[in-house]
Amino acid sequence: ESSLCPPSKLLYRCLAITDLLVGLVTQPLYATYWMSLVYEQRSLCLYTYYTACITGFTLYSVSLLTITAISVDRLLALLLGLRYRQIVTLKRTSIITTTFWIVSVVAALCYILDHRITLSFGCTVIPSCLVISITLYSKIFRTLRHQQARVQDRFQQQPGQPNALNIARYRKAVYSALWVQLALVVCYAPYDIVVTMIMLRKSYSSHLIVSKDILVVFAHFDSSLNPFLFCWRIGEVKQALGGCCTDEIHFLAITDDLNERKMSTTNFSREGTHTKTFHELLCSPSLMGGLQLESVSFSAVLILLSITTFLGNSLILVALHKESSPHPLSKLLYRCLAITDLLVGLISQPLATSHWMLMVHEHWSLCRYVNGAVYITGLALSGVSLMTTAAISVDRLLALLLGLRYQQIVTLKRTYFIVAAFWVFDLVASLRIIFDHRITLLYGYIIIPLCLVVSLASYRKIFPTLDIIRPDPDPFQQRPNQLNTLKMARYRKAVCSALWVQLALVVCHAPITTVEIVVAHSKTYTSHLIITRRVAVTLVYLNSTLNPFLYCWKISELRRAVKQTIRQALCCPWS
């Protein structure tokens, strides 16, 4: 949008960048902080809390200073008149906004050295900005009233003067800035009051801490509210956004028309289709037009699986949090598996249901986007699950071979790092399909066989070793052998549990892998192949529903914790 004054555009752009960073950095950090409290990860909780406080204070300070600068800019535009463009230049505005960022970052980082410096900065800047803004807007509206009276007198003498139109535009710009200022004050004032109360008190109650966390969410709501305020109050932004949406819709319409023409010239039929891109044809009337009834049936099954997956894996996560008897490393790996299955129930299965229902209602353009999202999330979560089950097999082998050195070498910190690496690698690999699907396919061709070979080799080494080191009965050392026998029995049970989870994953994912290989090497696609692929996809989603039952069946500690959780939920639902 070029109709806005460049300094005003720069200031609003600075505001939008701070709100964007709140959504990308501060809000995920606070979410991580609260989840670390839930899982009692004290060290992670401390680091994320400090980082969230530093980034939150920085972005809040920049937003407040920028909004104050907007009020100064509006007053100068009113008082300076024609000299405004000479004095308020884009270069000077850039220097001022850069200064805001530098000062705010330095003040926030001082929190690490001495939090009193940061608090003093906040206690000075926040009231100063509010007083400056109130004074300037009072000055603006008083000046506007006087000028409006003079303009009305001139307008009665010489109708058609452009001054009335300019003042109306200026008044609208001032009201827009004032609305943004009021939204920030309303959202952040309760949080500032509670933080001040916490500083002045020597004892803290749980209600005060909970109130502070609720007000943090309310303060972050300002960053979600600002884009709607910009579109509501600034006509140029609303017109530019509407133009972008119109251009995008026009582009999609042209693309759909070209795709339909291209498909109409390649002799499609109900029983056979010849094309280069199978996944594009999954959202086209030529291939999917006659499968509405099947789509509704598969959608109903997926809705049931999604509910069961969510409930089952939520219970497993609660049970893992309560139960302390499993080894911390095993608990972390099983928690990672449960989280991937939970995300399948929360994201992948609802997206797949939406994809199939969009085909029923023939919303082909939206169907393509949802299909892409289904493919990306499915690849990422399946990759993490496969790598985690392989890591479980390696962990069990190291526990057997290393003996007493196991706890020194296989630490919780290293396991966290490995699990985080799994998520990063699979997310990057799945997102690469947007740019070049061959990279993602190559990654899958390497990772899937590698994980299966690693798991097979690990279990192939574990079971012969167990047979070799099985303790023999010794009448002179009965007590130690009883302990060794008990430990080996527990270890064998843990290995069998992990093996069952691995086998379930392989059995459920093998059909879709086979179907995708057939699709990749086929040039003709029939309706039977489409239905077969849907059955294979449903079987993949069934794995996420099946895993909680496997955990409860094979891991007795989890089974007891799940029973206790269900009993507490049914007997004391409000406690």
XYZ file of C-alpha atoms in Angstrom:
575
model
C 0.000 0.000 0.000
C 1.573 3.284 -1.162
C -1.088 5.827 -0.151
C 0.010 5.884 3.502
C 2.650 8.429 4.481
C 6.092 6.652 4.561
C 6.844 7.515 8.243
C 3.382 6.303 9.310
C 3.799 3.149 7.247
C 7.177 2.490 8.885
C 5.742 2.914 12.388
C 2.785 0.609 11.703
C 5.178 -1.876 10.120
C 7.252 -1.798 13.316
C 4.095 -2.511 15.323
C 3.180 -5.410 13.043
C 6.699 -6.863 13.363
C 6.516 -6.781 17.165
C 3.115 -8.520 17.079
C 4.495 -11.092 14.652
C 7.434 -11.796 16.962
C 5.044 -12.163 19.897
C 3.292 -14.945 17.979
C 6.518 -16.575 16.770
C 8.692 -16.269 19.897
C 7.020 -15.085 23.107
C 3.797 -17.088 22.985
C 5.542 -20.422 22.166
C 8.032 -19.719 24.971
C 5.246 -19.165 27.496
C 3.525 -22.339 26.258
C 6.790 -24.247 26.773
C 7.168 -22.712 30.233
C 3.669 -23.794 31.300
C 4.124 -27.307 29.897
C 7.462 -27.634 31.706
C 5.594 -26.805 34.918
C 3.109 -29.565 34.150
C 5.884 -32.137 33.611
C 8.010 -30.716 36.476
C 11.038 -29.976 34.290
C 12.500 -27.353 36.635
C 15.630 -26.454 34.682
C 13.745 -26.104 31.391
C 11.048 -24.127 33.218
C 13.618 -21.647 34.555
C 15.317 -21.037 31.210
C 12.087 -20.653 29.248
C 10.641 -18.313 31.881
C 13.634 -15.972 31.709
C 13.657 -16.059 27.915
C 9.909 -15.404 27.746
C 10.217 -12.497 30.191
C 13.109 -10.944 28.244
C 11.452 -11.253 24.830
C 8.066 -10.200 26.188
C 9.479 -7.100 27.880
C 11.431 -6.184 24.727
C 8.445 -6.451 22.402
C 6.090 -4.734 24.858
C 8.534 -1.843 25.263
C 9.007 -1.459 21.502
C 5.234 -1.517 20.950
C 4.625 1.104 23.629
C 7.394 3.390 22.349
C 6.202 2.979 18.751
C 2.608 3.837 19.629
C 3.851 6.920 21.486
C 5.901 7.846 18.409
C 2.728 7.538 16.292
C 0.971 10.048 18.556
C 3.955 12.430 18.241
C 3.922 11.946 14.463
C 0.204 12.807 14.270
C 0.700 15.987 16.343
C 3.637 17.109 14.199
C 1.602 16.494 11.040
C -1.063 18.813 12.448
C 1.217 21.576 13.727
C 3.925 21.657 11.061
C 1.674 21.662 8.028
C 3.728 21.868 4.823
C 7.014 21.646 6.767
C 6.045 18.157 8.055
C 7.609 16.279 5.124
C 10.842 18.249 5.460
C 11.275 17.655 9.194
C 9.712 14.176 9.696
C 11.680 12.186 7.128
C 11.820 8.451 6.586
C 15.507 8.344 7.536
C 14.910 10.030 10.890
C 11.952 7.764 11.609
C 14.107 4.704 10.839
C 16.763 5.929 13.278
C 14.134 6.452 15.975
C 12.588 2.993 15.574
C 16.061 1.400 15.557
C 16.792 3.261 18.798
C 13.578 1.859 20.285
C 14.716 -1.682 19.516
C 18.261 -1.182 20.828
C 17.181 0.483 24.069
C 14.445 -2.109 24.696
C 16.742 -5.079 24.018
C 19.492 -3.679 26.286
C 17.022 -2.932 29.079
C 15.507 -6.410 28.815
C 18.911 -8.146 28.825
C 19.816 -6.241 31.992
C 17.252 -8.514 33.667
C 19.912 -11.257 33.610
C 22.439 -9.098 35.482
C 20.165 -7.128 37.799
C 16.399 -7.228 37.450
C 16.107 -3.872 39.240
C 17.568 -2.098 36.194
C 14.869 -3.564 33.948
C 12.156 -2.767 36.481
C 13.407 0.812 36.828
C 13.376 1.185 33.052
C 9.808 -0.144 32.900
C 8.645 2.060 35.781
C 10.101 5.078 33.964
C 9.159 4.356 30.362
C 5.601 3.062 30.791
C 4.217 6.086 32.715
C 6.231 8.474 30.517
C 4.802 7.007 27.316
C 1.258 7.081 28.677
C 1.572 10.694 29.875
C 3.084 11.788 26.557
C 0.323 10.052 24.578
C -2.477 11.505 26.730
C -0.983 15.009 26.497
C -0.490 14.785 22.736
C -3.964 13.449 21.958
C -5.486 16.145 24.177
C -3.503 18.743 22.243
C -4.546 17.172 18.921
C -8.269 17.191 19.642
C -8.216 20.757 21.000
C -6.386 21.948 17.895
C -8.769 20.004 15.672
C -11.781 21.691 17.256
C -10.343 25.147 16.630
C -9.356 24.320 13.054
C -12.676 22.685 12.337
C -14.499 25.842 13.439
C -12.347 27.945 11.083
C -12.848 25.473 8.229
C -16.630 25.550 8.688
C -16.606 29.348 8.443
C -14.539 29.166 5.242
C -16.668 26.370 3.875
C -19.809 28.482 4.261
C -18.140 31.248 2.304
C -16.374 29.072 -0.322
C -17.923 25.592 -0.650
C -15.749 22.816 -2.074
C -12.547 23.683 -0.217
C -10.220 20.636 0.150
C -9.312 21.515 3.774
C -12.441 19.846 5.133
C -11.571 16.608 3.359
C -7.963 16.708 4.611
C -9.077 17.300 8.195
C -11.550 14.399 7.948
C -8.768 12.085 6.750
C -6.440 13.348 9.464
C -9.105 12.851 12.151
C -9.646 9.277 10.923
C -5.889 8.575 11.120
C -5.768 9.978 14.664
C -8.717 7.843 15.759
C -7.044 4.765 14.232
C -3.859 5.383 16.228
C -5.898 6.088 19.357
C -7.782 2.781 19.022
C -4.494 0.886 18.755
C -3.178 2.741 21.823
C -6.316 2.000 23.826
C -6.184 -1.702 22.879
C -2.592 -1.954 24.128
C -3.394 -0.134 27.380
C -6.508 -2.237 28.049
C -4.683 -5.525 27.369
C -1.484 -4.728 29.277
C -2.758 -2.594 32.179
C -4.122 -5.529 34.266
C -0.839 -7.408 33.834
C 1.197 -4.344 34.863
C -0.980 -3.895 37.965
C -0.566 -7.532 39.053
C 3.215 -7.430 38.454
C 3.398 -4.274 40.581
C 1.456 -6.037 43.353
C 3.843 -9.008 43.200
C 6.844 -6.654 43.485
C 5.404 -4.942 46.555
C 4.387 -8.125 48.355
C 6.590 -10.408 50.394
C 4.293 -13.457 50.229
C 2.667 -14.845 47.109
C -0.525 -16.836 46.956
C -1.420 -19.345 44.260
C -4.383 -17.171 43.222
C -2.027 -14.272 42.506
C 0.234 -16.449 40.357
C -2.740 -17.879 38.443
C -4.081 -14.353 37.911
C -0.696 -13.302 36.540
C -0.659 -16.204 34.058
C -4.208 -15.422 32.915
C -3.287 -11.772 32.389
C -0.221 -12.802 30.376
C -2.611 -14.528 27.952
C -4.800 -11.410 27.912
C -1.762 -9.220 27.184
C -0.757 -11.466 24.281
C -4.295 -11.139 22.949
C -3.371 -7.572 21.940
C -1.067 -8.930 19.221
C -3.966 -10.949 17.791
C -6.331 -7.983 18.010
C -4.132 -5.403 16.271
C -4.456 -6.762 12.689
C -8.255 -6.532 12.957
C -7.959 -2.981 14.298
C -5.678 -2.025 11.401
C -8.160 -3.414 8.865
C -11.145 -1.843 10.646
C -9.741 1.644 11.200
C -7.246 2.126 8.328
C -9.051 2.106 5.007
C -5.842 1.858 2.965
C -4.783 -1.324 4.778
C -8.233 -2.830 4.378
C -8.258 -2.030 0.644
C -4.744 -3.453 0.188
C -5.683 -6.644 2.053
C -8.857 -6.969 0.020
C -6.850 -6.486 -3.150
C -4.407 -9.198 -2.124
C -7.265 -11.606 -1.386
C -8.942 -10.755 -4.694
C -5.703 -11.312 -6.615
C -5.158 -14.631 -4.827
C -8.712 -15.797 -5.580
C -8.337 -14.689 -9.194
C -5.017 -16.549 -9.451
C -6.556 -19.714 -7.960
C -9.479 -19.480 -10.356
C -7.121 -19.186 -13.331
C -5.026 -22.086 -12.019
C -8.101 -24.282 -11.533
C -9.318 -23.414 -15.030
C -5.951 -24.296 -16.556
C -5.820 -27.563 -14.589
C -9.305 -28.515 -15.739
C -8.413 -27.758 -19.351
C -5.200 -29.730 -19.048
C -7.027 -32.720 -17.547
C -9.794 -32.534 -20.122
C -7.249 -32.992 -22.923
C -5.675 -36.158 -21.486
C -8.678 -38.518 -21.881
C -9.588 -39.200 -18.262
C -12.021 -41.973 -17.439
C -13.631 -43.462 -14.319
C -11.495 -46.595 -14.486
C -8.233 -45.184 -15.719
C -6.306 -41.922 -15.519
C -3.036 -40.943 -17.109
C -1.184 -38.072 -15.438
C 2.150 -37.180 -13.915
C 0.957 -35.955 -10.510
C -1.196 -38.424 -8.623
C -1.618 -36.270 -5.503
C -2.999 -33.387 -7.566
C -5.615 -35.753 -9.006
C -6.752 -36.689 -5.490
C -8.641 -33.387 -5.579
C -10.048 -33.434 -9.086
C -13.552 -34.359 -10.306
C -12.114 -36.550 -13.065
C -10.681 -39.110 -10.640
C -12.668 -38.597 -7.440
C -16.053 -37.568 -8.814
C -17.778 -40.898 -8.210
C -16.440 -41.697 -4.746
C -18.684 -39.491 -2.603
C -20.309 -42.366 -0.690
C -16.962 -43.973 0.066
C -15.601 -40.607 1.228
C -18.459 -40.182 3.712
C -17.890 -43.707 5.090
C -14.155 -43.202 5.537
C -14.784 -39.796 7.154
C -17.117 -41.352 9.728
C -14.475 -43.975 10.576
C -11.791 -41.285 10.923
C -13.959 -39.195 13.263
C -14.349 -42.207 15.550
C -10.609 -42.951 15.373
C -9.759 -39.299 16.081
C -11.841 -39.244 19.271
C -10.415 -42.583 20.449
C -6.842 -41.512 19.631
C -7.194 -38.253 21.534
C -8.704 -39.836 24.639
C -6.345 -42.833 24.709
C -3.104 -40.909 24.256
C -4.219 -38.172 26.663
C -4.682 -40.875 29.316
C -1.241 -42.291 28.505
C 0.411 -38.873 28.885
C -1.321 -38.307 32.225
C -0.304 -41.795 33.367
C 3.315 -41.233 32.320
C 3.312 -38.004 34.298
C 1.975 -39.717 37.418
C 3.906 -42.979 37.229
C 7.535 -42.803 38.369
C 8.518 -46.470 38.123
C 9.512 -46.556 34.414
C 13.051 -45.467 33.671
C 13.205 -41.691 32.832
C 14.689 -42.363 29.379
C 12.040 -44.938 28.515
C 9.368 -42.605 29.857
C 10.667 -39.772 27.632
C 10.671 -41.960 24.508
C 7.186 -43.338 25.188
C 5.996 -39.810 25.933
C 7.347 -38.735 22.526
C 5.439 -41.596 20.889
C 2.245 -40.651 22.737
C 2.620 -36.999 21.697
C 2.973 -37.956 18.022
C -0.107 -40.168 18.284
C -1.990 -37.385 20.079
C -1.075 -34.941 17.275
C -2.292 -37.492 14.742
C -5.675 -37.454 16.490
C -5.722 -33.666 16.846
C -4.314 -32.619 13.447
C -3.808 -35.353 10.844
C -7.088 -37.233 11.250
C -9.301 -34.081 11.310
C -7.422 -32.780 8.255
C -7.932 -36.084 6.428
C -11.629 -35.999 7.341
C -11.890 -32.439 6.025
C -10.093 -33.494 2.844
C -12.540 -36.303 2.147
C -15.598 -34.182 3.000
C -14.360 -31.395 0.725
C -14.305 -33.934 -2.099
C -17.895 -34.872 -1.266
C -18.972 -31.210 -1.548
C -16.659 -30.664 -4.577
C -14.592 -27.802 -3.143
C -11.633 -28.776 -5.283
C -9.355 -25.750 -4.780
C -9.554 -25.865 -0.959
C -9.259 -29.649 -1.135
C -5.790 -29.336 -2.704
C -4.484 -27.195 0.159
C -5.922 -29.526 2.810
C -4.485 -32.543 0.995
C -1.048 -30.904 1.088
C -1.397 -30.258 4.825
C -2.461 -33.889 5.394
C 0.561 -35.139 3.487
C 3.043 -32.877 5.326
C 1.743 -33.600 8.851
C 1.448 -37.320 8.121
C 5.037 -37.545 6.878
C 6.400 -35.573 9.837
C 4.547 -37.525 12.534
C 5.162 -40.929 10.935
C 8.872 -40.124 10.641
C 9.097 -39.128 14.309
C 7.264 -42.299 15.378
C 9.517 -44.524 13.298
C 12.697 -42.884 14.593
C 11.464 -43.027 18.191
C 10.689 -46.748 18.038
C 14.150 -47.334 16.554
C 15.635 -45.273 19.399
C 13.737 -47.413 21.928
C 15.299 -50.564 20.468
C 18.787 -49.024 20.600
C 18.142 -47.862 24.181
C 17.165 -51.397 25.245
C 20.283 -52.834 23.585
C 22.569 -50.310 25.305
C 20.936 -51.051 28.667
C 21.800 -54.717 28.160
C 25.355 -54.276 26.894
C 26.619 -51.347 28.978
C 25.438 -52.575 32.366
C 26.445 -50.138 35.112
C 27.860 -47.643 32.579
C 24.423 -47.261 30.965
C 23.278 -44.410 33.208
C 26.555 -42.535 32.676
C 26.496 -42.747 28.874
C 22.761 -42.662 28.050
C 21.680 -39.540 29.943
C 18.350 -37.745 29.938
C 19.905 -34.611 28.420
C 21.317 -36.547 25.467
C 17.996 -38.278 24.935
C 16.213 -34.897 24.885
C 18.677 -33.718 22.261
C 18.107 -36.819 20.112
C 14.317 -36.532 20.336
C 14.471 -32.828 19.433
C 16.686 -33.730 16.456
C 14.054 -36.259 15.303
C 11.374 -33.544 15.295
C 13.566 -31.000 13.516
C 14.746 -33.403 10.800
C 11.274 -34.740 10.068
C 9.633 -31.312 10.025
C 12.269 -29.949 7.650
C 12.068 -33.022 5.410
C 8.269 -32.937 5.242
C 8.175 -29.192 4.528
C 10.660 -29.661 1.694
C 7.859 -31.300 -0.276
C 6.495 -27.798 -0.936
C 9.630 -26.926 -2.901
C 10.779 -30.267 -4.308
C 8.995 -33.519 -3.463
C 11.983 -35.584 -4.624
C 14.015 -34.477 -1.581
C 11.284 -35.681 0.767
C 10.968 -38.978 -1.117
C 14.732 -39.493 -0.999
C 14.695 -38.802 2.742
C 11.940 -41.398 3.185
C 13.769 -43.970 1.052
C 16.837 -43.562 3.296
C 15.251 -43.199 6.751
C 12.565 -45.923 6.581
C 14.896 -48.830 5.642
C 17.602 -47.478 7.965
C 15.273 -47.385 10.991
C 13.931 -50.854 10.227
C 17.449 -52.285 9.833
C 18.585 -50.640 13.093
C 15.576 -52.015 14.971
C 15.939 -55.481 13.465
C 19.655 -55.581 14.264
C 19.062 -54.375 17.831
C 16.405 -56.970 18.616
C 18.439 -59.618 16.784
C 21.312 -58.841 19.182
C 19.146 -58.542 22.315
C 17.402 -61.928 22.336
C 20.504 -64.142 21.766
C 22.351 -62.133 24.421
C 19.471 -62.697 26.843
C 19.670 -66.438 26.256
C 23.417 -66.417 26.861
C 23.398 -64.436 30.122
C 20.329 -66.159 31.589
C 21.302 -66.892 35.216
C 21.616 -70.528 36.246
C 20.307 -71.749 39.612
C 23.040 -71.795 42.270
C 22.214 -73.147 45.728
C 25.098 -71.205 47.336
C 24.058 -67.799 45.902
C 20.298 -68.050 45.902
C 19.511 -64.444 46.897
C 21.661 -62.664 44.220
C 20.377 -65.018 41.533
C 16.805 -64.282 42.537
C 17.493 -60.568 42.107
C 19.188 -61.119 38.748
C 16.340 -63.309 37.589
C 13.825 -60.627 38.572
C 15.796 -57.901 36.768
C 16.157 -60.014 33.636
C 12.451 -60.815 33.685
C 11.623 -57.114 33.890
C 14.084 -56.309 31.136
C 12.700 -59.045 28.892
C 9.188 -57.729 29.500
C 10.268 -54.174 28.590
C 11.911 -55.448 25.398
C 8.806 -57.412 24.430
C 6.652 -54.334 25.047
C 8.841 -52.203 22.782
C 8.855 -54.966 20.168
C 5.057 -55.108 20.132
C 4.887 -51.346 19.560
C 7.448 -51.654 16.764
C 5.553 -54.521 15.112
C 2.261 -52.612 15.312
C 3.860 -49.616 13.590
C 5.378 -51.750 10.832
C 2.162 -53.693 10.224
C 0.055 -50.529 10.061
C 2.487 -48.547 7.890
C 3.585 -51.296 5.502
C 0.403 -51.241 3.344
C 0.529 -47.458 2.692
C 4.238 -47.723 1.871
C 3.475 -50.484 -0.634
C 0.582 -48.546 -2.162
C 2.689 -45.384 -2.513
C 5.408 -47.380 -4.294
C 2.783 -48.824 -6.659
C 1.375 -45.331 -7.288
C 4.848 -43.911 -7.951
C 5.498 -46.541 -10.641
C 2.015 -46.506 -12.173
C 0.754 -44.442 -15.065
C -2.870 -45.539 -14.811
C -4.983 -45.033 -11.686
C -8.258 -46.820 -11.086
C -10.964 -46.229 -8.516
C -9.975 -49.533 -6.841
C -6.458 -48.164 -6.290
C -7.905 -45.011 -4.721
C -10.071 -47.019 -2.297
C -7.148 -49.320 -1.483
C -5.021 -46.280 -0.667
C -7.745 -44.913 1.616
C -7.948 -48.220 3.478
C -4.157 -48.136 3.893
C -4.295 -44.531 5.187
C -7.012 -45.518 7.679
C -4.819 -48.412 8.846
C -1.978 -45.918 9.478
C -4.312 -43.802 11.629
C -5.456 -46.966 13.423
C -1.896 -47.389 14.714
C -2.217 -44.184 16.777
C -5.459 -45.518 18.275
C -3.958 -48.959 18.905
C -0.795 -47.821 20.728
C -2.496 -46.776 24.022
C -4.080 -50.233 24.269
C -0.687 -51.838 23.617
C 0.911 -49.740 26.353
C -1.768 -50.744 28.850
C -1.567 -54.389 27.832
C 2.218 -54.800 27.899
C 3.336 -52.218 30.520
C 1.782 -53.007 33.886
C 2.883 -49.718 35.529
C 1.076 -47.701 32.881
C -1.967 -49.941 33.135
C -2.243 -49.260 36.869
C -1.751 -45.526 36.386
C -4.387 -45.391 33.631
C -6.880 -47.303 35.795
C -6.234 -44.939 38.671
C -6.669 -41.892 36.420
C -9.962 -43.179 35.014
C -11.188 -44.071 38.508
C -10.354 -40.586 39.790
C -11.993 -38.930 36.783
C -15.199 -40.932 37.214
C -15.415 -40.660 40.995
C -14.220 -37.061 41.466
C -14.810 -35.227 38.173
C -14.681 -31.769 39.817
C -11.627 -32.260 42.010
